[in-house]
PDB file of C-alpha atoms in Angstrom:
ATOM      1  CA  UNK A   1       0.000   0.000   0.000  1.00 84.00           C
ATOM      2  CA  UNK A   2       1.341   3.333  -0.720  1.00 93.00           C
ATOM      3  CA  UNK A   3       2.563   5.487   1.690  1.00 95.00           C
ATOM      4  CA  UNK A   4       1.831   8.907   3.698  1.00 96.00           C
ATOM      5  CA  UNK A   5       3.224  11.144   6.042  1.00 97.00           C
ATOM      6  CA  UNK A   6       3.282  14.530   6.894  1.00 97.00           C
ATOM      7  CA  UNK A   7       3.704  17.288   9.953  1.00 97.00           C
ATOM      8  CA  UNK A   8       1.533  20.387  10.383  1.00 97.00           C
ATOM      9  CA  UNK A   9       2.296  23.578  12.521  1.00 97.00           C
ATOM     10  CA  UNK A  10      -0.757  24.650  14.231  1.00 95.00           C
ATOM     11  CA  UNK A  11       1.203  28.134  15.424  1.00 94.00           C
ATOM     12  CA  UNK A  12       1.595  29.067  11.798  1.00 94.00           C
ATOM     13  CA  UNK A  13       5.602  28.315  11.994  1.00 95.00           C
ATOM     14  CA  UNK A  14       7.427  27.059   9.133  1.00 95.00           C
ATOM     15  CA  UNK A  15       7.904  23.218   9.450  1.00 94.00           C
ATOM     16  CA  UNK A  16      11.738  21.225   9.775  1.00 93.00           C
ATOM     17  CA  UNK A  17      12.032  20.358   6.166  1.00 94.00           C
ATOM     18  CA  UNK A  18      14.698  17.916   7.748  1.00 95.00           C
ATOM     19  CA  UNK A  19      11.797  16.360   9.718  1.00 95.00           C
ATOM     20  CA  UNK A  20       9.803  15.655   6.417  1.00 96.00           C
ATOM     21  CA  UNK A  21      12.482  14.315   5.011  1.00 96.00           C
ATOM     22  CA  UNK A  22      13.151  11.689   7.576  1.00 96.00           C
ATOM     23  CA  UNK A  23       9.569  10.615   7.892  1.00 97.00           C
ATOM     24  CA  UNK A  24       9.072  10.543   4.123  1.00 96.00           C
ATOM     25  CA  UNK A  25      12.380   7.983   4.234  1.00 96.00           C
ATOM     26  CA  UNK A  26      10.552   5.964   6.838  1.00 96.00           C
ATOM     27  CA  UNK A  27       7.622   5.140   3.925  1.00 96.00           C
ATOM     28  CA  UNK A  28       9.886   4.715   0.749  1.00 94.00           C
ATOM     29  CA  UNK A  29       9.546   1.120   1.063  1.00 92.00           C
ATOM     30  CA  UNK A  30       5.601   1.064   0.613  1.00 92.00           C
ATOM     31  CA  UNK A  31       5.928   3.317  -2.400  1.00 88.00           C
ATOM     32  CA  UNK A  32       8.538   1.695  -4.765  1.00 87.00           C
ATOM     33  CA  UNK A  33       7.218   3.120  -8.155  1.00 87.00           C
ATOM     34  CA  UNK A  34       7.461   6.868  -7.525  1.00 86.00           C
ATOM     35  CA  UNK A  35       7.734   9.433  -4.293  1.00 90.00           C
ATOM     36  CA  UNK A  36       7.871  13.129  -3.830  1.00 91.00           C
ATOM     37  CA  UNK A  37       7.266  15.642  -0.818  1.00 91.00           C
ATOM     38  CA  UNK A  38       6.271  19.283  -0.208  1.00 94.00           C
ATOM     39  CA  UNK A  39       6.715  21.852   2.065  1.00 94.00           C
ATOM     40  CA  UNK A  40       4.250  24.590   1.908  1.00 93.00           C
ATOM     41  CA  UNK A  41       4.979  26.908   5.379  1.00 90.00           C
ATOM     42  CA  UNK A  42       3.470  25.310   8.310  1.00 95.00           C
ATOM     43  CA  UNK A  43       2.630  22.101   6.342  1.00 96.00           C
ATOM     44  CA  UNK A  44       5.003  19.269   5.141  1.00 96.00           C
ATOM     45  CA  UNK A  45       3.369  16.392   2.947  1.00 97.00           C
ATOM     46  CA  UNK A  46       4.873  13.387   1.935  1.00 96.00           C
ATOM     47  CA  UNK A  47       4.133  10.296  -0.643  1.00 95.00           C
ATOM     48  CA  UNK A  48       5.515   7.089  -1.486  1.00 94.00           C
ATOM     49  CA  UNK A  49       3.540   5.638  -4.455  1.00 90.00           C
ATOM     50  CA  UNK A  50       2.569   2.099  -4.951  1.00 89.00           C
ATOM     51  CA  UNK A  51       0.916   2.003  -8.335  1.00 83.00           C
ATOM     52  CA  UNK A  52      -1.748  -0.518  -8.740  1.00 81.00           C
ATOM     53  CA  UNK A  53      -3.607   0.972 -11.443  1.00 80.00           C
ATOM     54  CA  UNK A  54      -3.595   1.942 -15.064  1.00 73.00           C
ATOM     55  CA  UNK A  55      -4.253   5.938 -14.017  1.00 79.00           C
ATOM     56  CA  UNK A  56      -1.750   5.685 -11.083  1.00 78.00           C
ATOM     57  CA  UNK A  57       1.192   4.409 -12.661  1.00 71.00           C
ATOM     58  CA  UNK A  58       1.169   7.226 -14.837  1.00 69.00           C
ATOM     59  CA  UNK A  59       0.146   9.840 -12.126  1.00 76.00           C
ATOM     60  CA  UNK A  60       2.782  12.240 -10.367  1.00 77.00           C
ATOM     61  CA  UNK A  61       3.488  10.988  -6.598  1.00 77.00           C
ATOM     62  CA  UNK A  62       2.130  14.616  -5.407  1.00 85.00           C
ATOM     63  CA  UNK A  63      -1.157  15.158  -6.807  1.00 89.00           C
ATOM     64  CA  UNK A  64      -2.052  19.479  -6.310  1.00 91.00           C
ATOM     65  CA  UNK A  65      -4.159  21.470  -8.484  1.00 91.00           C
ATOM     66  CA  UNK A  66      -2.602  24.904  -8.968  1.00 87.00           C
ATOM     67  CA  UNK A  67      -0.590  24.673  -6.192  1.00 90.00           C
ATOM     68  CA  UNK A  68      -3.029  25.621  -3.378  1.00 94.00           C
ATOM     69  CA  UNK A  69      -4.620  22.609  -2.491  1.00 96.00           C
ATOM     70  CA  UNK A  70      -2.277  19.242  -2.103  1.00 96.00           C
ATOM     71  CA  UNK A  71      -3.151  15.214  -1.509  1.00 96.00           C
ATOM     72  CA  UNK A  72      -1.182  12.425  -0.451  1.00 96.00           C
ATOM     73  CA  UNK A  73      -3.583   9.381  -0.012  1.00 96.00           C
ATOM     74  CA  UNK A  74      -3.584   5.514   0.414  1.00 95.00           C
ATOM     75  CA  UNK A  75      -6.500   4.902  -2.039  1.00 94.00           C
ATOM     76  CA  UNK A  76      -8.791   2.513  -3.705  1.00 94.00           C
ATOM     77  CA  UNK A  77     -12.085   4.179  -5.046  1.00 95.00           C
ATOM     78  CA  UNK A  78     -15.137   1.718  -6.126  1.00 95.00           C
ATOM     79  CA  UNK A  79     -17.366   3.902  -7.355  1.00 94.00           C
ATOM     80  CA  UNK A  80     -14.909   6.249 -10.160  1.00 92.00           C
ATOM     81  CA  UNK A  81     -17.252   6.197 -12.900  1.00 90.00           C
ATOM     82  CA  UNK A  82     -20.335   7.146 -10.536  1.00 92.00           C
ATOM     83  CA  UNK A  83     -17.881  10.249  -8.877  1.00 92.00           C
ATOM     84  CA  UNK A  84     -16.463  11.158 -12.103  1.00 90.00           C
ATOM     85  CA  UNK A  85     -20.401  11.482 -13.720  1.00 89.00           C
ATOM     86  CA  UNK A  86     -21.022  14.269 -10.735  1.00 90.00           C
ATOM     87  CA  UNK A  87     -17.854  15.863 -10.672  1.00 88.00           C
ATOM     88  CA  UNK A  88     -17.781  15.683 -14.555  1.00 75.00           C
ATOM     89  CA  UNK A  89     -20.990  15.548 -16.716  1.00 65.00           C
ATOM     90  CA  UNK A  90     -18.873  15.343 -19.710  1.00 53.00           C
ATOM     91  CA  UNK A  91     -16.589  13.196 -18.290  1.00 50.00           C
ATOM     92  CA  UNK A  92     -13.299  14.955 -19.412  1.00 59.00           C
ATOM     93  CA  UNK A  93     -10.672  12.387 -21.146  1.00 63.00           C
ATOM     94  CA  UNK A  94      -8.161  14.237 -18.839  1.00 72.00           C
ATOM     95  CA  UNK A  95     -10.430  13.613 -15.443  1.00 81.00           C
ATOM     96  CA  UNK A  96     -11.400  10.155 -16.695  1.00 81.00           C
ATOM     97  CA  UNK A  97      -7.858   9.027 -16.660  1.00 82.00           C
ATOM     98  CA  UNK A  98      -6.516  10.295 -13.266  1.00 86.00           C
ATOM     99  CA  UNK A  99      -5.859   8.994 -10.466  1.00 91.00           C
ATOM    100  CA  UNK A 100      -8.006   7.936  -7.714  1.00 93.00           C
ATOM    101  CA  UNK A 101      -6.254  10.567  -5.555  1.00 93.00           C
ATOM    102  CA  UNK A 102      -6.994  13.190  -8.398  1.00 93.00           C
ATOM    103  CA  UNK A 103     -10.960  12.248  -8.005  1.00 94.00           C
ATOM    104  CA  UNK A 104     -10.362  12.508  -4.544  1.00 96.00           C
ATOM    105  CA  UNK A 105      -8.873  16.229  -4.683  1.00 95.00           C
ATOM    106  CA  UNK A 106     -11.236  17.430  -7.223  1.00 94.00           C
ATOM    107  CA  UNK A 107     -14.328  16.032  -5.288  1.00 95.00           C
ATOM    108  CA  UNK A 108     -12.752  18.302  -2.119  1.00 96.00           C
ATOM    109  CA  UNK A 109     -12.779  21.000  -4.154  1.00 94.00           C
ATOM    110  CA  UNK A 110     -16.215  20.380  -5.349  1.00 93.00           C
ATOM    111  CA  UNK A 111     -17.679  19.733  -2.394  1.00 96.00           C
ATOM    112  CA  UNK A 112     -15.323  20.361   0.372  1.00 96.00           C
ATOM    113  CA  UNK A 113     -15.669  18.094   3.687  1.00 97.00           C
ATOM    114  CA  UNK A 114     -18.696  16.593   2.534  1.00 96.00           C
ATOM    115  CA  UNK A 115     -17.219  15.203  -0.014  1.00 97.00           C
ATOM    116  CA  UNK A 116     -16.625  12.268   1.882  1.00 97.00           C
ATOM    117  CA  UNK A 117     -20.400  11.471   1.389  1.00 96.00           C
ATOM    118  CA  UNK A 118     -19.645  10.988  -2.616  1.00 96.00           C
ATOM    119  CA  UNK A 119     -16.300   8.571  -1.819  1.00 97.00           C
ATOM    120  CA  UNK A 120     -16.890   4.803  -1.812  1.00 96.00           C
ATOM    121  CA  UNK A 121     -13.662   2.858  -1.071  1.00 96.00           C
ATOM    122  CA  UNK A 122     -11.301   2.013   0.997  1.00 96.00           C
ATOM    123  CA  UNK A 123      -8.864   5.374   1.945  1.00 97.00           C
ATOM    124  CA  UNK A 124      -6.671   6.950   4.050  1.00 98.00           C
ATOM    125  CA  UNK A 125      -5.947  10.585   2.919  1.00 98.00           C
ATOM    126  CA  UNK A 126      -4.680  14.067   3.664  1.00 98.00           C
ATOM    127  CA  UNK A 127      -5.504  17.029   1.900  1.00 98.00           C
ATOM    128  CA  UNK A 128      -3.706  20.711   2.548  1.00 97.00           C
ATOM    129  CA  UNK A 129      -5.451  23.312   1.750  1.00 97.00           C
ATOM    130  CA  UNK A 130      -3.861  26.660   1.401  1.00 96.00           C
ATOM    131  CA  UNK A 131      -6.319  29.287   0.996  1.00 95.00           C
ATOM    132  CA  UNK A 132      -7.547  27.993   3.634  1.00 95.00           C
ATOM    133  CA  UNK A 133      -4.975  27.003   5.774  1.00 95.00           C
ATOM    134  CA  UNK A 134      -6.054  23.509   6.885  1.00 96.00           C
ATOM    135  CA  UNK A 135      -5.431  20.346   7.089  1.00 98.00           C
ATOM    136  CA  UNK A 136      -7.694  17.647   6.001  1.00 98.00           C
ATOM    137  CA  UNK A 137      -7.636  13.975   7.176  1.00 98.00           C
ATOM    138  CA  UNK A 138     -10.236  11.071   6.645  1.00 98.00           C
ATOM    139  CA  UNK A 139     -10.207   7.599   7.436  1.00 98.00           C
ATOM    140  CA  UNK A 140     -12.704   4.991   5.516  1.00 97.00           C
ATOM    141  CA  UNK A 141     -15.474   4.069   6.928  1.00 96.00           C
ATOM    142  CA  UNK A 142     -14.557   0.607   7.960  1.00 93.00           C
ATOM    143  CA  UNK A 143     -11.383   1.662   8.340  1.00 94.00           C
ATOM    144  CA  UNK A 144      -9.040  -0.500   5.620  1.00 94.00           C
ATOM    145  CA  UNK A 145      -6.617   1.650   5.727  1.00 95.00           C
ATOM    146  CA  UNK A 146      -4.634   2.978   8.286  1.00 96.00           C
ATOM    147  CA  UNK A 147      -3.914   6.875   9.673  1.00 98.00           C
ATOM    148  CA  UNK A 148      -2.132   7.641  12.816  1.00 98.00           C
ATOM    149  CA  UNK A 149      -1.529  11.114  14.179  1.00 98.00           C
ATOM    150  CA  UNK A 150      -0.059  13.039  17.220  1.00 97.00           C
ATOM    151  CA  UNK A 151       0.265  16.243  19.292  1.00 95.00           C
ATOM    152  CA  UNK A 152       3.577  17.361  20.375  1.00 93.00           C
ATOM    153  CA  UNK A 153       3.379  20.589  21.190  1.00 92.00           C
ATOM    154  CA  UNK A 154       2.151  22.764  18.461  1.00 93.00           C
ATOM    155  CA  UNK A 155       3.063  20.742  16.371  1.00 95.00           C
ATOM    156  CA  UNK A 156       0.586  18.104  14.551  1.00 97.00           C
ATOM    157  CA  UNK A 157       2.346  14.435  12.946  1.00 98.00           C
ATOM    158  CA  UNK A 158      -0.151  11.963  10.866  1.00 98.00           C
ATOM    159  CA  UNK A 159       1.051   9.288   8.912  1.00 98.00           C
ATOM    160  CA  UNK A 160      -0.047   5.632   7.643  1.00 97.00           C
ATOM    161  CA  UNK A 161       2.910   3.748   9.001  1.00 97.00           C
ATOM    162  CA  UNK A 162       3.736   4.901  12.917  1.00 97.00           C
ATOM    163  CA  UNK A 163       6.942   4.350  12.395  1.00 97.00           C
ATOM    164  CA  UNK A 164       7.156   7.445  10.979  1.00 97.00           C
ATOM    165  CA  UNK A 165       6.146   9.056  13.769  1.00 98.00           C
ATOM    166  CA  UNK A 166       8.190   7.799  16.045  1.00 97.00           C
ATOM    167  CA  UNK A 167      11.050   8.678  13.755  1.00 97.00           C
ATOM    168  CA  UNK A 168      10.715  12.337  14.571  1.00 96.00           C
ATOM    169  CA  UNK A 169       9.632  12.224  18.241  1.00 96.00           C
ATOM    170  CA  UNK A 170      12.556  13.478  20.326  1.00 93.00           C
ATOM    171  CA  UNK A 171      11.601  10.188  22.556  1.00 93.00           C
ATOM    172  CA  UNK A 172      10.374   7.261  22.273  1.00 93.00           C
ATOM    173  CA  UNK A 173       6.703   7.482  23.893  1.00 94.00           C
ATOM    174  CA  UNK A 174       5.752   4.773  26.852  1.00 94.00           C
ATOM    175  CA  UNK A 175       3.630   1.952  26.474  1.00 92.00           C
ATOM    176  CA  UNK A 176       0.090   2.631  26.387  1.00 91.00           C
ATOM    177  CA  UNK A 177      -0.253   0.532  29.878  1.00 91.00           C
ATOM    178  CA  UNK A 178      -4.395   1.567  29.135  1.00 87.00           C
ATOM    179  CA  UNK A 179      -4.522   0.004  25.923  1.00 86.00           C
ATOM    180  CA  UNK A 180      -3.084  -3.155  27.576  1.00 84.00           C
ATOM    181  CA  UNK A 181      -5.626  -3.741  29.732  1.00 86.00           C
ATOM    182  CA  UNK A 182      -8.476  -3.236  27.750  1.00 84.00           C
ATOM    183  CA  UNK A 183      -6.944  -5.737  25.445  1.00 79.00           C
ATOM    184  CA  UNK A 184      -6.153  -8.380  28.577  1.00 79.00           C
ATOM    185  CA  UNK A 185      -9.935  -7.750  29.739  1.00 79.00           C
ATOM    186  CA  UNK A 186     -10.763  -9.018  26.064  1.00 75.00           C
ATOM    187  CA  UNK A 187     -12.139  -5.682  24.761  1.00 76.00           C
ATOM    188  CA  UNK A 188     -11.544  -5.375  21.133  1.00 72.00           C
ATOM    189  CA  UNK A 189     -13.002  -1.698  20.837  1.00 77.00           C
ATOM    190  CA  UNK A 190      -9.840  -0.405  22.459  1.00 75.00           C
ATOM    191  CA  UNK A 191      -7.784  -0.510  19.338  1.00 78.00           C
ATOM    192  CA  UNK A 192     -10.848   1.499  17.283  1.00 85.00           C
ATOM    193  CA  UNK A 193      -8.588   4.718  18.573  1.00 88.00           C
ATOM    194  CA  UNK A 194      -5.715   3.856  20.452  1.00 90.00           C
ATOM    195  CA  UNK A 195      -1.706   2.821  19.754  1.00 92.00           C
ATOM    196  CA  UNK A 196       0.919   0.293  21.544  1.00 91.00           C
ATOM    197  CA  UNK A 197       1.999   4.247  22.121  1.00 95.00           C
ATOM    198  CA  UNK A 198       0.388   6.535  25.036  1.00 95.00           C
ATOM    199  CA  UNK A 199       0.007   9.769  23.061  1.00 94.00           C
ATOM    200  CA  UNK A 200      -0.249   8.553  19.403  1.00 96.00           C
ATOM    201  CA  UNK A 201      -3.874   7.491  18.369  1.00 96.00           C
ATOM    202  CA  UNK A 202      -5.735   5.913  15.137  1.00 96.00           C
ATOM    203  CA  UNK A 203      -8.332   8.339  13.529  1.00 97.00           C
ATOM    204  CA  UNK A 204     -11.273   6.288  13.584  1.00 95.00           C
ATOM    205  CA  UNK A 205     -12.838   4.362  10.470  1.00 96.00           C
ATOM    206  CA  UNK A 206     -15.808   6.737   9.389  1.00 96.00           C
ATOM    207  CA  UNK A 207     -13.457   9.873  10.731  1.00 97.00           C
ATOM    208  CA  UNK A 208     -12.176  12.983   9.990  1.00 98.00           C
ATOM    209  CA  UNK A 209      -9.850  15.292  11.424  1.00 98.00           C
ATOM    210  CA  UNK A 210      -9.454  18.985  10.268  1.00 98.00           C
ATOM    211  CA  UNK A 211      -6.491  21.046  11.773  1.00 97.00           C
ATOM    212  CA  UNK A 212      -6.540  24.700  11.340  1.00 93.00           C
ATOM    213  CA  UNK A 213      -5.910  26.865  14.759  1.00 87.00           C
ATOM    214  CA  UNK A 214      -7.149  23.675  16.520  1.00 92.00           C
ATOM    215  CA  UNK A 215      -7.395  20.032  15.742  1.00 96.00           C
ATOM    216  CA  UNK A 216     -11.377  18.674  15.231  1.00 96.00           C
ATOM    217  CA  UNK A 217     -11.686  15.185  14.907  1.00 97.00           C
ATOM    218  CA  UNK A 218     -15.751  14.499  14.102  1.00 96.00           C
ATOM    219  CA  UNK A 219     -17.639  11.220  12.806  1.00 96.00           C
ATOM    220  CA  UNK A 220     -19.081  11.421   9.005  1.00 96.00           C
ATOM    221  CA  UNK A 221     -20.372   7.524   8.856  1.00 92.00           C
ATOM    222  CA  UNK A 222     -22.434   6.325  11.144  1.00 78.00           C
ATOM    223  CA  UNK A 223     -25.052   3.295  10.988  1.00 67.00           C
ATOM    224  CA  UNK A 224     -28.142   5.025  13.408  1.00 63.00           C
ATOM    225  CA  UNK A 225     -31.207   5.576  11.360  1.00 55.00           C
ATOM    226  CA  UNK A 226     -31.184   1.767   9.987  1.00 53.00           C
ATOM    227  CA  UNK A 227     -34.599  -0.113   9.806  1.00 57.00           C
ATOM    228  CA  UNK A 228     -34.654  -2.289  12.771  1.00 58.00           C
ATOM    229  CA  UNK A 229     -33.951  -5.611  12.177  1.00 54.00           C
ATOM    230  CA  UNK A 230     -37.092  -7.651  12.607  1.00 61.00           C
ATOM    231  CA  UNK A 231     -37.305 -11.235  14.341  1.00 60.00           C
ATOM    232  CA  UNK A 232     -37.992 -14.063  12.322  1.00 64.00           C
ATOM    233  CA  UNK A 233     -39.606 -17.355  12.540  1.00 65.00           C
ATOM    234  CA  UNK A 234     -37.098 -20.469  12.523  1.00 66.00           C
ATOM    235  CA  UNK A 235     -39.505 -21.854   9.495  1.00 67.00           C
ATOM    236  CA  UNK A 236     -38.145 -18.679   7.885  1.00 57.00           C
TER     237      UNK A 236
END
């Protein structure tokens, strides 16, 4: 699977390109076939590519559209002819042959958050958006694919592999001594949000995250409002 990373400065500072750089070298090895990363100010983004598609093995490993809004992503859409139909009646030849993390960008820009509501797949993404100054996360909603982050001062760090997280953390954080005893008292909910690592958590499946001045992290899938399930006979 391909591989993201990236750091965020909530203060507005300019992030340790040196940082990026060593968290971007942490998730080379999941993206063989092409990698690139940016630093835009207070926001570092990095990409390893696995290609496992026509559009993607032709894509650039830094997807941006005019260079104000940026995605690195983990990414497998289902539903590409469906979301390229609303995002582009004429389905453009130039549209129609991107990648899924170019559908993914322009149905942001389309749509903005909710644009989660048109995405069927499994994904892990981040999207930067300048004009705006935030920072855009989102986790599937059964949660395939993985996206860790962390606070360490004003400083935000997300990423698909945790390793690269703890690359750049001046220390090693303690076992999450919580975690283990949810998990000895047979609870399998605990891992929904938490890490081997007190301080560095999962952003649950069906999640979001958007980090501007402050970090929100809010649920966009949910199951409530299903038709109740009704009992049946055992001739049925």
């Amino acid at each position: 699977m391909s591989g993201l990373a990236g750091l965020f400065n909530l203060d507005g500072t300019p992030v340790e390109r040196s940082a990026l750089a060593e968290m971007a070298d942490v998730i080379a090895a999941r993206g063989p076939d092409n990698s690139a990363f940016v630093v835009d100010s207070q926001l570092g983004l990095a990409q390893s590519l696995l290609a496992t598609t026509p559009q993607e093995s032709t894509s650039q490993a830094l997807v941006n559209i005019a260079g104000q809004y940026h995605i690195a992503a983990d990414a497998s859409l289902y539903n590409r002819d469906e979301l390229l139909g609303k995002l582009s009646p004429a389905a453009s030849t130039e549209l129609a042959c991107g990648s899924d993390r170019e559908l993914i960008l322009n149905a942001y820009l389309r749509w903005g958050v909710s644009c989660l509501k048109h995405l069927v797949g499994d994904f892990a993404f981040a999207i930067w958006d300048a004009p705006r100054s935030q920072l855009f996360l989102a986790r599937d909603p059964v949660g395939i694919r993985q996206l860790y982050y962390t606070r360490h001062g004003r400083r935000l760090l997300f990423a698909n592999d945790i390793k690269a997280i703890l690359r750049v953390l001046p220390q090693q954080p303690p076992p999450n001594q919580t975690l283990l005893k949810q998990v000895l008292a047979l609870n399998p909910q605990a891992w929904i949000t938490q890490t081997a690592y007190t301080g560095i958590a999962k952003l649950p499946p069906g999640h979001h995250l958007l980090a501007g001045r402050k970090v929100r992290v809010a649920r966009y899938y949910g199951v409530e409002g299903m038709p109740a399930v009704q009992d049946r006979s055992d001739r049925d």
